[in-house]
Coordinates of C-alpha atoms in Angstrom, one line a residue:
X14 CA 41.7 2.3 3.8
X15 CA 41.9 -1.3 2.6
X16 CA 42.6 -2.6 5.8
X17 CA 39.6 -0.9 6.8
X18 CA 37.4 -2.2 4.1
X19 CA 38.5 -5.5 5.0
X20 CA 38.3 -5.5 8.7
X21 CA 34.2 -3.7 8.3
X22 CA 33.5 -6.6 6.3
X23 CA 34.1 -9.2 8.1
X24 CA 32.8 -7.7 11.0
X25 CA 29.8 -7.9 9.2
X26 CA 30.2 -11.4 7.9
X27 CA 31.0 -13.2 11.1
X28 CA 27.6 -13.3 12.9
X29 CA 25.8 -14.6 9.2
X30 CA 24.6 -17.8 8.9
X31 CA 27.2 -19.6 6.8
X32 CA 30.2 -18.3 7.9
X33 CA 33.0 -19.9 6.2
X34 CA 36.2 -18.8 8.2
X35 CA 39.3 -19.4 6.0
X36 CA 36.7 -20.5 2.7
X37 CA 35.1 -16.7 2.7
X38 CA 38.9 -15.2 2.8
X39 CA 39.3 -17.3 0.0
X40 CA 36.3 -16.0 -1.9
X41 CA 37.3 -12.7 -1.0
X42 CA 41.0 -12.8 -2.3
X43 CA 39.5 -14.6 -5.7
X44 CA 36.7 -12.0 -6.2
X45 CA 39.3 -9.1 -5.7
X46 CA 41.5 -10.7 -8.4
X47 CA 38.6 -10.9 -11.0
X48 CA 38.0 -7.4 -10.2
X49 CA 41.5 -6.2 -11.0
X50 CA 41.9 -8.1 -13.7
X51 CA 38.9 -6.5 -15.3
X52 CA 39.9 -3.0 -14.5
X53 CA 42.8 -4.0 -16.0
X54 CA 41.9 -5.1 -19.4
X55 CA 39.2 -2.0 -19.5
X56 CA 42.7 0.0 -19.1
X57 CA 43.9 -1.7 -21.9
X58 CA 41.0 -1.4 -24.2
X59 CA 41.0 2.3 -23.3
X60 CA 44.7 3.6 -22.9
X61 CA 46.3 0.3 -24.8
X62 CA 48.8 0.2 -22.1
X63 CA 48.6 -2.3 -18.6
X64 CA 50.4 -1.4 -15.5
X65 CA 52.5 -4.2 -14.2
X66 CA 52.2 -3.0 -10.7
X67 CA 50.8 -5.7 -8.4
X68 CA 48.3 -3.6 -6.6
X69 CA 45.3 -4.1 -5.3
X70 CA 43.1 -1.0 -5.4
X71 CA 40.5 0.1 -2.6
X72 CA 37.8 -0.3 -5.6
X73 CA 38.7 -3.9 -6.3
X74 CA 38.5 -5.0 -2.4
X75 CA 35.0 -2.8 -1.6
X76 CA 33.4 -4.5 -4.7
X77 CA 34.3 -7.8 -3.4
X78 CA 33.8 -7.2 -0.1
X79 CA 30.4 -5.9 -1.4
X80 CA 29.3 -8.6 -3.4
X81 CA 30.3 -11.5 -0.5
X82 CA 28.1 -9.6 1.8
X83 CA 25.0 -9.2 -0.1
X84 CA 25.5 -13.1 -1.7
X85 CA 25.2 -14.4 2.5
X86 CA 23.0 -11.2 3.1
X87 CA 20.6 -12.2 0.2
X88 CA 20.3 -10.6 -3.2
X89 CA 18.4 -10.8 -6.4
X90 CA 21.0 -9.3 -8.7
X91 CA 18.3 -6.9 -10.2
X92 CA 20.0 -3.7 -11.4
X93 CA 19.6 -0.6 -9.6
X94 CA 18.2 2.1 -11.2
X95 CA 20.6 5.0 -13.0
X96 CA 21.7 7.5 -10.3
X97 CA 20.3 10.4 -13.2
X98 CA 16.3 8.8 -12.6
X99 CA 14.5 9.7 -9.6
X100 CA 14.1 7.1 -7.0
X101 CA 10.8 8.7 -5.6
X102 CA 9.6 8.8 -9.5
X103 CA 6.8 5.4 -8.6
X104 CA 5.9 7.0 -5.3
X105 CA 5.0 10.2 -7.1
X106 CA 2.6 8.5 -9.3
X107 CA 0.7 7.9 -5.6
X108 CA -1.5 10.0 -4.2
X109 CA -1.5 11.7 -0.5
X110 CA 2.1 10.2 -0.6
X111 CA 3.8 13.4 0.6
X112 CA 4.7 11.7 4.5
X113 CA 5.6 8.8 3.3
X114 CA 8.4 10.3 0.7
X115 CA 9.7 12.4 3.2
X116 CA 10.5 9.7 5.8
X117 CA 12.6 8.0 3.1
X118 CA 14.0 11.7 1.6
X119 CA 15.5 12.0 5.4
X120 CA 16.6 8.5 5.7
X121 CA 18.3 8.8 2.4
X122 CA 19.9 11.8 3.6
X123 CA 21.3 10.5 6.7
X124 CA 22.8 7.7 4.7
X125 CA 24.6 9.7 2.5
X126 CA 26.0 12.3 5.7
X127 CA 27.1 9.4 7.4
X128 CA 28.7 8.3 3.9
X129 CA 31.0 11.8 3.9
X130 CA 31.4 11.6 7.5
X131 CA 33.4 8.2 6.9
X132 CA 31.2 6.7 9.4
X133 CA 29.1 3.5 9.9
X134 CA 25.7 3.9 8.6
X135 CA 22.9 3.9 10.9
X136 CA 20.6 0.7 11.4
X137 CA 17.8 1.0 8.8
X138 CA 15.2 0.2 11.5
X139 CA 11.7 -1.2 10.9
X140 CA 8.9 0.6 10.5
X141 CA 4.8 0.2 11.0
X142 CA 2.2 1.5 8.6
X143 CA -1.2 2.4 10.3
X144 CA -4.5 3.0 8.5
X145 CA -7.7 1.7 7.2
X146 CA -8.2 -0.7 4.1
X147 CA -7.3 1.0 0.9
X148 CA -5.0 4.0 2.2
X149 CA -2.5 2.7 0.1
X150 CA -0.3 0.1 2.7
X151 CA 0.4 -2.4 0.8
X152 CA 0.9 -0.4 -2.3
X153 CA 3.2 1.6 -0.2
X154 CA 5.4 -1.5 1.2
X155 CA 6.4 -2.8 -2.5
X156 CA 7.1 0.6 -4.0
X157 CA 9.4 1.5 -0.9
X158 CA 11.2 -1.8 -1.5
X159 CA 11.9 -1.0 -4.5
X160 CA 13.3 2.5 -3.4
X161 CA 14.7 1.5 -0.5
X162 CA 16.9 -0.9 -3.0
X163 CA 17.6 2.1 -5.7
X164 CA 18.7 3.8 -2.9
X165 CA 21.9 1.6 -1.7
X166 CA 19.8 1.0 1.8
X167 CA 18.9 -2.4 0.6
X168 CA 20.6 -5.1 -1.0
X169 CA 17.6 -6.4 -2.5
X170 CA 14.9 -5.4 -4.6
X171 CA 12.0 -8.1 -3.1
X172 CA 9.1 -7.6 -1.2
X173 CA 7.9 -11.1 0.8
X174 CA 4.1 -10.4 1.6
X175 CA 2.5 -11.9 4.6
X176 CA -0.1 -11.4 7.1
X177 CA -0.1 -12.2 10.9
X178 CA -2.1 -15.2 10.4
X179 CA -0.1 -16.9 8.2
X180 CA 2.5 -16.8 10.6
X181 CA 0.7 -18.9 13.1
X182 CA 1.1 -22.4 12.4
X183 CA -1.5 -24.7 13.9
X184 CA 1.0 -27.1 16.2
X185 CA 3.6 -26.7 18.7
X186 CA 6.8 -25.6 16.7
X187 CA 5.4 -25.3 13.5
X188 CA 4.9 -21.4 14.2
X189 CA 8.6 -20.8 14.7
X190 CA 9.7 -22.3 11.2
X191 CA 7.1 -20.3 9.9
X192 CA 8.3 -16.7 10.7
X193 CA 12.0 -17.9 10.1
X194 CA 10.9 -19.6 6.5
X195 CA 9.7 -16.0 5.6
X196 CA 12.2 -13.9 7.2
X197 CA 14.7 -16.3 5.1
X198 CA 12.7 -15.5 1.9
X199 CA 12.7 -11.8 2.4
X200 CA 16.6 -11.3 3.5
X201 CA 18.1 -8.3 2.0
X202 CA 14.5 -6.6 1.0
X203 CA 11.3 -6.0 2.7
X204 CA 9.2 -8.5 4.8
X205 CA 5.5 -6.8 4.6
X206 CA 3.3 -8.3 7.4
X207 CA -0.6 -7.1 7.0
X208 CA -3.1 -7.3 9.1
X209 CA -0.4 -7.8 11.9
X210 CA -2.7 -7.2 15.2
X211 CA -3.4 -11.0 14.6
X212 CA -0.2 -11.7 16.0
X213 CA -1.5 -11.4 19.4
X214 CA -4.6 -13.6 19.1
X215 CA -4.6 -17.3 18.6
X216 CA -2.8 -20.1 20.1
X217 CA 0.5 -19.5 18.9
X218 CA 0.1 -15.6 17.9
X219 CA 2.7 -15.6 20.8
X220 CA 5.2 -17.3 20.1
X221 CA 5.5 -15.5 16.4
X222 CA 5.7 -11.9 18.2
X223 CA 8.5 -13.9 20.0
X224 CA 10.2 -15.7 17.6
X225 CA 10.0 -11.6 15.6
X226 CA 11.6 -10.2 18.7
X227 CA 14.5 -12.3 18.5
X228 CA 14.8 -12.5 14.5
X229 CA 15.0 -8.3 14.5
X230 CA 18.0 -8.8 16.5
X231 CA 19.8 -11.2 14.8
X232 CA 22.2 -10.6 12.5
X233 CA 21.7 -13.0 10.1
X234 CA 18.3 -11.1 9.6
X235 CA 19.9 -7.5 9.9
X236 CA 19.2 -7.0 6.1
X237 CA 15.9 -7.8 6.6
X238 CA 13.4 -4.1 6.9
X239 CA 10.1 -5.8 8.7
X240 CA 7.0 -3.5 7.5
X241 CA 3.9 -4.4 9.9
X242 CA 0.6 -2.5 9.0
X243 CA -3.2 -2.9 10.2
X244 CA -5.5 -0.5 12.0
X245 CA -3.7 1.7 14.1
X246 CA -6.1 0.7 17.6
X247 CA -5.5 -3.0 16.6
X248 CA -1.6 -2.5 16.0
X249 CA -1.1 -0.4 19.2
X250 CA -2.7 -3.3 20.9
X251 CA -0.6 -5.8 19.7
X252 CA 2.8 -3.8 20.0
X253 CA 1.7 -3.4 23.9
X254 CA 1.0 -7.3 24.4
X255 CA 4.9 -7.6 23.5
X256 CA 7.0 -5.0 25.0
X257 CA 10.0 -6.3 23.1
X258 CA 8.5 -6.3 19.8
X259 CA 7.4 -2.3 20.3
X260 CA 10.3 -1.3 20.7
X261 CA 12.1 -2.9 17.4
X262 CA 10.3 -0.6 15.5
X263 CA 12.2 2.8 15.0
X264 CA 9.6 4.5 12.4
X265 CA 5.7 4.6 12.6
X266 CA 3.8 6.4 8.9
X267 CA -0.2 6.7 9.4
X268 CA -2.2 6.3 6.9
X269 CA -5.4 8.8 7.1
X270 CA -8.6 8.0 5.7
X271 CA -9.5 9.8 2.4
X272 CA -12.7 12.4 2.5
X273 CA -15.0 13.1 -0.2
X274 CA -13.0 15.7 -2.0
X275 CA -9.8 13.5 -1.5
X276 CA -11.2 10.8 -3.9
X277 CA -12.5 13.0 -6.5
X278 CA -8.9 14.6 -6.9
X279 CA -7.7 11.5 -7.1
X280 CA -10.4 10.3 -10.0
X281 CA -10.1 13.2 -11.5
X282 CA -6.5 13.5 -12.0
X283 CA -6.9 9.6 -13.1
X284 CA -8.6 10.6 -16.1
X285 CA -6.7 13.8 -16.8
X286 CA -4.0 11.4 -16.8
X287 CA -5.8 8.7 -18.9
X288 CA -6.7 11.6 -21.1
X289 CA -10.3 11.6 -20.8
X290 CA -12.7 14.5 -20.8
X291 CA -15.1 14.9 -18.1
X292 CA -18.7 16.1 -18.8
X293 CA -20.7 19.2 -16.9
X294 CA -22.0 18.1 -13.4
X295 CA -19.3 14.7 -13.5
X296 CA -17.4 16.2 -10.1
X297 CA -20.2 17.1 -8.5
X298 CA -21.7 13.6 -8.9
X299 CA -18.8 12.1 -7.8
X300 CA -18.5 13.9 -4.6
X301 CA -22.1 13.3 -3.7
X302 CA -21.4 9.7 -4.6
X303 CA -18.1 9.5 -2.4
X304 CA -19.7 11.1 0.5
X305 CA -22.5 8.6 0.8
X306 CA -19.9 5.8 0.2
X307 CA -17.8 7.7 2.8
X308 CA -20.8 7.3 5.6
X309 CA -21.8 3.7 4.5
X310 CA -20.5 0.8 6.1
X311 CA -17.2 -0.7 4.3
X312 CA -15.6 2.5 2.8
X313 CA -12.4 1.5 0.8
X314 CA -10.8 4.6 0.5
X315 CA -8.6 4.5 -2.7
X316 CA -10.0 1.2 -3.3
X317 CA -13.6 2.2 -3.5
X318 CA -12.5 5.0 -6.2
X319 CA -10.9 2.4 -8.2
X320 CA -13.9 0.8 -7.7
X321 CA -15.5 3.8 -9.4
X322 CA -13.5 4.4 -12.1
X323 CA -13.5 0.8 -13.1
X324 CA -17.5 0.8 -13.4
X325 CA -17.5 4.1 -15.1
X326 CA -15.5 2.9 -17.8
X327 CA -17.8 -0.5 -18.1
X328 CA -20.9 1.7 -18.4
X329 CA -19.4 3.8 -21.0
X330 CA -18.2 0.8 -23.0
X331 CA -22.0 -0.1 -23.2
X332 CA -23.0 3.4 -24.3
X333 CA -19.8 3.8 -26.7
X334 CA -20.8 0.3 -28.2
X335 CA -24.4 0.4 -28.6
X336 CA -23.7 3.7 -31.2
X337 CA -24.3 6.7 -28.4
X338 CA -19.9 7.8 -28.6
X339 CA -18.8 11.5 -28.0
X340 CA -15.0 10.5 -27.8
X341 CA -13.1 10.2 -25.0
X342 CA -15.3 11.6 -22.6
X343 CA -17.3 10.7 -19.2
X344 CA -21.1 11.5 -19.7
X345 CA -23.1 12.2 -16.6
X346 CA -24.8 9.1 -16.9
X347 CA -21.6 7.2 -17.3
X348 CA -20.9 8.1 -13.4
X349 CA -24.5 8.2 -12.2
X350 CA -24.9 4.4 -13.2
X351 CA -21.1 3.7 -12.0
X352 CA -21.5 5.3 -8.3
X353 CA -25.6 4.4 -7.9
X354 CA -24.3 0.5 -8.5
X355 CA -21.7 0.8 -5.9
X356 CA -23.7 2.5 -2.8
X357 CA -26.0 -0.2 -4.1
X358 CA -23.6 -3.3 -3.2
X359 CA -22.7 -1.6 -0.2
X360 CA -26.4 -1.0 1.4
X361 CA -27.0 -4.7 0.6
X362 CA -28.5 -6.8 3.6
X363 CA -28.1 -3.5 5.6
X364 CA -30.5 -4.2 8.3
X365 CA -31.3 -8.0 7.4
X366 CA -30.8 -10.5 10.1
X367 CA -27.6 -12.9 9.0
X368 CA -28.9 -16.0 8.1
X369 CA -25.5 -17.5 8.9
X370 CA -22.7 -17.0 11.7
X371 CA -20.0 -15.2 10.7
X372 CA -16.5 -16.7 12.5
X373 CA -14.0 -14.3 14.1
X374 CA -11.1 -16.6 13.1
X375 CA -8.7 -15.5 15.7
X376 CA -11.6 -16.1 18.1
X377 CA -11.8 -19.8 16.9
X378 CA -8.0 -20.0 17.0
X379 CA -8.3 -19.3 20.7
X380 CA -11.4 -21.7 21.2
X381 CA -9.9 -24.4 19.6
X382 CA -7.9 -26.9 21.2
X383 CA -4.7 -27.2 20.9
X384 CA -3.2 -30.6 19.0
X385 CA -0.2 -31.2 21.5
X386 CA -0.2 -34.2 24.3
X387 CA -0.7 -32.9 27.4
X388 CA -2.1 -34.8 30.7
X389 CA -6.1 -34.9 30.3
X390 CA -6.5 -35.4 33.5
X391 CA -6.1 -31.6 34.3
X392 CA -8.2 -30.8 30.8
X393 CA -11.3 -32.7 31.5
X394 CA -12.9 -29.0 33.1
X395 CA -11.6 -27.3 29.6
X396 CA -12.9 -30.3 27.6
X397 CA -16.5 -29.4 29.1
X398 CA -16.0 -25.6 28.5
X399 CA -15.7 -26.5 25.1
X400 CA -18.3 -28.6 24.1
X401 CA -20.6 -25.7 25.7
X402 CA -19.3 -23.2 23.3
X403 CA -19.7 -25.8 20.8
X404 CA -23.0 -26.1 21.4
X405 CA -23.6 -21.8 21.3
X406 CA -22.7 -22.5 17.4
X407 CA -24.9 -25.1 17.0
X408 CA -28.0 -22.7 18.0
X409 CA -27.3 -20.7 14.4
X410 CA -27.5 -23.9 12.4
X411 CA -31.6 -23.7 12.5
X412 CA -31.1 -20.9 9.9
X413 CA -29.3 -23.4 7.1
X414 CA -32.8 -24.9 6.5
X415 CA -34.2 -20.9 6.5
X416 CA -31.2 -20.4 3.0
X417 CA -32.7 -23.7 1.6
X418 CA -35.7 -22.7 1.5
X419 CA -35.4 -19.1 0.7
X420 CA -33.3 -19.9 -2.0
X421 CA -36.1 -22.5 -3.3
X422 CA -38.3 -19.7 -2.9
X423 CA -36.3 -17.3 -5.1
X424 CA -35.8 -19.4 -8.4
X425 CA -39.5 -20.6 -8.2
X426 CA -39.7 -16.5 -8.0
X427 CA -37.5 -15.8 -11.0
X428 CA -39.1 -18.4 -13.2
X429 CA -42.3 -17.1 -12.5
X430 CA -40.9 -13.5 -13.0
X431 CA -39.4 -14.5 -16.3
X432 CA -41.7 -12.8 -18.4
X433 CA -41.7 -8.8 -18.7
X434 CA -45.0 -7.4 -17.9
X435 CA -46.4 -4.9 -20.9
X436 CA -45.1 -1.2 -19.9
X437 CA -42.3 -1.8 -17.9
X438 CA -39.7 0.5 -18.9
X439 CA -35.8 -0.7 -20.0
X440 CA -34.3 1.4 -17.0
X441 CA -37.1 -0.6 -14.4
X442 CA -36.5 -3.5 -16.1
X443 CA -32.5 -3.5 -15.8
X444 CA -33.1 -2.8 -12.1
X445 CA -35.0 -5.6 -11.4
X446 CA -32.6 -7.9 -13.0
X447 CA -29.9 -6.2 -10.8
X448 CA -32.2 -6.5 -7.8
X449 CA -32.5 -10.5 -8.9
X450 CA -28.7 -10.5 -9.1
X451 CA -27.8 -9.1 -5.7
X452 CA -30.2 -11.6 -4.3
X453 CA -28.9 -14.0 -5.7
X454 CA -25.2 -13.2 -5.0
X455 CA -26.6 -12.9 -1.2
X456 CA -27.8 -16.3 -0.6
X457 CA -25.4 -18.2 -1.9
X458 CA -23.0 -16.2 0.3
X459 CA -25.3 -17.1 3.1
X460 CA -24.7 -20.7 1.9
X461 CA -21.3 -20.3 1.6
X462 CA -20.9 -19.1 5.2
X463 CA -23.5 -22.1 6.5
X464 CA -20.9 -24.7 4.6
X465 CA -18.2 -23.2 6.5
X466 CA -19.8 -22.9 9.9
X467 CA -20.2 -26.9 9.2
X468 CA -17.1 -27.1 8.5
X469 CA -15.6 -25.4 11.6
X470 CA -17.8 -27.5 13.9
X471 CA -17.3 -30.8 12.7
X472 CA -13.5 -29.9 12.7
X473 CA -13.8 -28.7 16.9
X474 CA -15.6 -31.8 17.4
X475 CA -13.1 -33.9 15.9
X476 CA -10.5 -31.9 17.9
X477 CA -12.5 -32.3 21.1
X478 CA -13.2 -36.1 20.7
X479 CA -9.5 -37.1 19.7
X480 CA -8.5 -35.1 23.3
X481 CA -11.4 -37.3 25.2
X482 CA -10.7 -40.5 23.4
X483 CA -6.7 -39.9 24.8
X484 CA -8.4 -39.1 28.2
X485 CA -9.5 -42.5 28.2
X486 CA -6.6 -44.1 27.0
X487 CA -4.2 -42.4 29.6
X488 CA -6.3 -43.0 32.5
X489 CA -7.1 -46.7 31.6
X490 CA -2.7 -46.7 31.7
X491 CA -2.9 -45.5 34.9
X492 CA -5.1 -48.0 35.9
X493 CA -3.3 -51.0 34.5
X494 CA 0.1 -49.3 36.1
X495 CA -2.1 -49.2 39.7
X496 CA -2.7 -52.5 38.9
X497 CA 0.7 -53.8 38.6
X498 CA 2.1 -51.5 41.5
X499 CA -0.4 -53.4 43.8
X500 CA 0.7 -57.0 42.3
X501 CA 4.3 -56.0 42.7
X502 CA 4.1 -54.7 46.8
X503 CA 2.0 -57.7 47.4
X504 CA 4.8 -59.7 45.9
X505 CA 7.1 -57.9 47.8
X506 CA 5.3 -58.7 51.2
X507 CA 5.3 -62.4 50.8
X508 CA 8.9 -62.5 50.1
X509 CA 9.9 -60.2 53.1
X510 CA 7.4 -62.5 55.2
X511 CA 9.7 -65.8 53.8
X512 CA 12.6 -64.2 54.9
X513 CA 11.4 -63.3 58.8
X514 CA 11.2 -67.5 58.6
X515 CA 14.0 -68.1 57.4
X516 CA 15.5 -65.9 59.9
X517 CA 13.7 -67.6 63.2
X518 CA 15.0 -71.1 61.6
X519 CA 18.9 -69.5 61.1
X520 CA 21.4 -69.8 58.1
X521 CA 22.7 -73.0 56.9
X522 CA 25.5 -74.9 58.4
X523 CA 28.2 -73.1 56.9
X524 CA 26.9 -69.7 57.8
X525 CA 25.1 -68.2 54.6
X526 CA 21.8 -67.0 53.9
X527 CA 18.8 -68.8 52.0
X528 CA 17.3 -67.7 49.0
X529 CA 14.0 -69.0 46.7
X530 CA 15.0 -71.3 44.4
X531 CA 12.3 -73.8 42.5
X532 CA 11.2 -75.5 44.6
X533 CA 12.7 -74.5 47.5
X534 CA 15.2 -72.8 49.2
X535 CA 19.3 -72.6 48.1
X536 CA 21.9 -71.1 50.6
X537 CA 24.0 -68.3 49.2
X538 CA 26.9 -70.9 49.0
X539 CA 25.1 -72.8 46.7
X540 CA 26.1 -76.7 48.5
X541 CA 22.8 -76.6 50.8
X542 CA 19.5 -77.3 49.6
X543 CA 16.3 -77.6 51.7
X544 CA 12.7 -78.4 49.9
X545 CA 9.4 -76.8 50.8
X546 CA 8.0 -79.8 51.9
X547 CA 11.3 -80.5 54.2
X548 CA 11.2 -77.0 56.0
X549 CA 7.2 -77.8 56.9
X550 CA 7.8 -81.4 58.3
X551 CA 10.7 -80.5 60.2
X552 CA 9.8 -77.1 61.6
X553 CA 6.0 -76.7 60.7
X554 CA 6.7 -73.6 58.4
X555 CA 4.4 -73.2 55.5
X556 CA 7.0 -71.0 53.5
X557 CA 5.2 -71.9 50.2
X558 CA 2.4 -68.6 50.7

């Protein structure tokens, strides 16, 4: 069984990076001697007798043989957890995690069967998380790291957080070093990829679904789970532009959206947990506040009733502070003021015309040209596409002067408005400072989007004039190598013109050929010499053109 242990090992070890032939035998023979002699001197402490037997035991060599992989595998040395706790015990605290704990449940059990069976566990496989903003993905991803690791299935407890964007690098090669950088930081764990249907847009979106493709099959990256999540229309189009890169993944979870009654379990049993007592008519709020959430545009799911809960504990801070405490209790008003201030913010500008263009940034990854030196010639046609697009995003710039001056016209407003009229009540009051607020939050996002719309712009047209002004420089190399190539055949004429001269007058006396020299003209012996103004007096030749 040794032998065994041995031979599985560095089976595993030959195709990682690092490899160190005879130096990891080495390693291997030292490690399996530190573990006897520690099993040895525990035998001592406990029985006060050593055996003298030279014997390696299975345990030493599988420890060693353990430890060498996960070092070249990658490992954080982070203890696991006590095989008495529960490993599902942080995915219980989740909610609607039930799928989710089940597809690890049966890959923990086929782990251990193949563990009795003697046999070779089966690849870990990757998998792809599907839902909406605030299901619970990302949450997901770094507790099953850590479970996946408790579990023995990882060597690892790490998580390396990404999105598809950030694996797109913004020059020929660059991409490449990218995914590998990452895939190198996440060895032995988790690499969680969001928002991975930008993989397939962009210049270079490509060639990091490529460079994925061949990582996931490499075994210096086989301890590497890849976790890819977005919206499940955008994934499923991005896992068809790749063929390759579909079929990598081996287990798919979906994330459904939440409904109304969904969230308020999940507040409720918050507080219950939190130990707070809920008033009369606080659930009933809450699902009347979720469900208009629910059909606005923007719903976060679990994020919007963190969202909630968050607020409701800021309003009752106010009312617990300013002398109006019951205990530890949500009052109506408490939620009414927490979920009113959040359909609020999301019904903002809800049917206002954008005063700004909004970028689809894959979209200007795509229009933008690409920095990398290829013959202009053939991308003077592209070159004018461009500069007409770039002139579609100059027709939203009229609207920066639009923010100027609405945003003129709003503080003259407010300092006008500064004064509360007589009779105006606290509630009206507070709402029309909110009101104020929003606005103001609005417009300078509307500035903010103006400054970036600059930004983008000015950055194409730097793009597009570097490309024209290396047009210009390659064609005016052409021209000067035209230039020469038409000096050089005309030189070439002359010369084959002298020789049909020399020819009709013959070779010198002893036989060899002429050639230019100063001058004149040296035979190929070198002993005969005949100037230019010789060869035209005797035989009328003007050999000099």
């Amino acid at each position: 069984q040794s032998v065994a242990i041995i031979e599985k090992g560095f089976k595993k070890l030959l195709p990682l990076k690092g490899f160190g032939n005879a130096r990891d035998v080495t390693k291997l023979y030292e490690s399996v001697l530190e573990n006897r002699a520690q099993r040895l001197s525990v035998e001592k402490a406990n029985d006060g007798a050593v055996s003298v037997d030279k014997i390696f035991l299975k345990e030493d060599i599988e420890t060693a043989m353990n430890l060498l992989i996960s070092a070249r595998m990658g490992t954080s040395g982070a203890p696991r957890r006590a095989a008495t706790d529960d490993p599902f015990a942080e995915l219980n605290k989740l909610y609607r995690m039930e799928t989710v704990k089940a597809k690890l449940q049966q890959l923990q059990r086929t782990y251990i069967v193949a563990k009795q069976d003697n046999e070779d566990p089966p690849p870990l496989g990757h998998f792809i998380f599907c839902g909406s903003p605030g299901t619970g993905k990302t949450t997901v991803a770094r507790v099953m790291a850590d479970i996946l690791f408790d579990l023995e299935l990882t060597t690892r407890k790490h998580v390396e957080e990404t999105t598809g964007l950030k694996l797109q690098g913004q020059y020929i090669g660059q991409t490449k070093k990218i995914v590998e950088d990452n895939l190198d930081r996440a060895k032995g764990g988790v690499l969680f990829i969001d928002e991975a249907y930008t993989l397939g847009q962009g210049n270079y979106g490509s060639e990091a679904c490529d460079t994925l493709v061949v990582a996931m099959t490499d075994p210096q990256y086989a301890g590497v789970v890849v976790v890819i999540a977005g919206y499940p229309q955008d994934i499923n189009e991005m896992l068809d532009s790749n063929a390759g890169l579909k079929s990598r993944f081996t287990h798919s979870l979906e994330f459904p959206d939440w409904e109304a009654n969904d969230c308020v379990e999940c507040f409720v049993e918050r507080a219950n947990i939190k130990t707070f007592e809920l008033a009369d008519g606080v659930v009933d709020i809450l699902r009347q506040g979720f469900e208009t959430l629910q059909a606005l545009e923007g719903f976060g799911n679990a994020r919007d009733v963190d969202a909630v809960w968050k607020a409701t504990n800021r309003y009752r801070a106010d009312r617990v502070v300013t002398g109006n405490a019951n205990g530890k209790r949500f009052e109506r008003s408490d939620l009414e003021q927490a979920v009113n201030e959040l359909i609020k913010g999301r019904s903002i500008g809800k049917g206002k015309k954008s005063m700004a263009k909004k970028f689809n940034l894959g979209q200007l990854m795509q229009e933008a040209p690409c920095m990398e030196m290829e013959d202009p010639s053939t991308k003077l046609k592209d070159t004018q596409v461009k500069m007409a697009s770039l002139e579609s995003f100059k027709e939203e710039a009229d609207f920066a002067e639009k923010i100027e001056d609405d945003e003129q016209a709003y503080e003259e407003a407010s300092n006008s408005d500064g004064i509360r009229d007589p009779g105006v009540s606290d509630e009206d009051w507070a709402e029309l400072q909110m009101e104020k607020e929003t606005e103001s939050k609005y417009l300078e996002q509307c500035l903010a989007e103006e400054a970036e719309r600059k930004r983008i712009e000015a950055e194409i047209e730097a793009q597009l004039r570097a490309k024209q002004l290396a047009k210009e420089a390659y064609e005016q190399k052409m021209r000067e190598l035209e230039r020469q190539r038409q000096l050089e055949a005309e030189r070439q004429r002359q010369r084959e013109k002298i020789q049909q001269k020399l020819r009709a007058i013959g070779n010198c006396p002893m036989g060899f050929k002429w050639s230019k020299c100063g001058s004149g003209w040296r035979c190929a012996g070198g002993s005969h010499f005949v100037s230019n103004a010789e060869l035209d007096k005797s035989f009328g030749y003007d050999l000099r053109s």
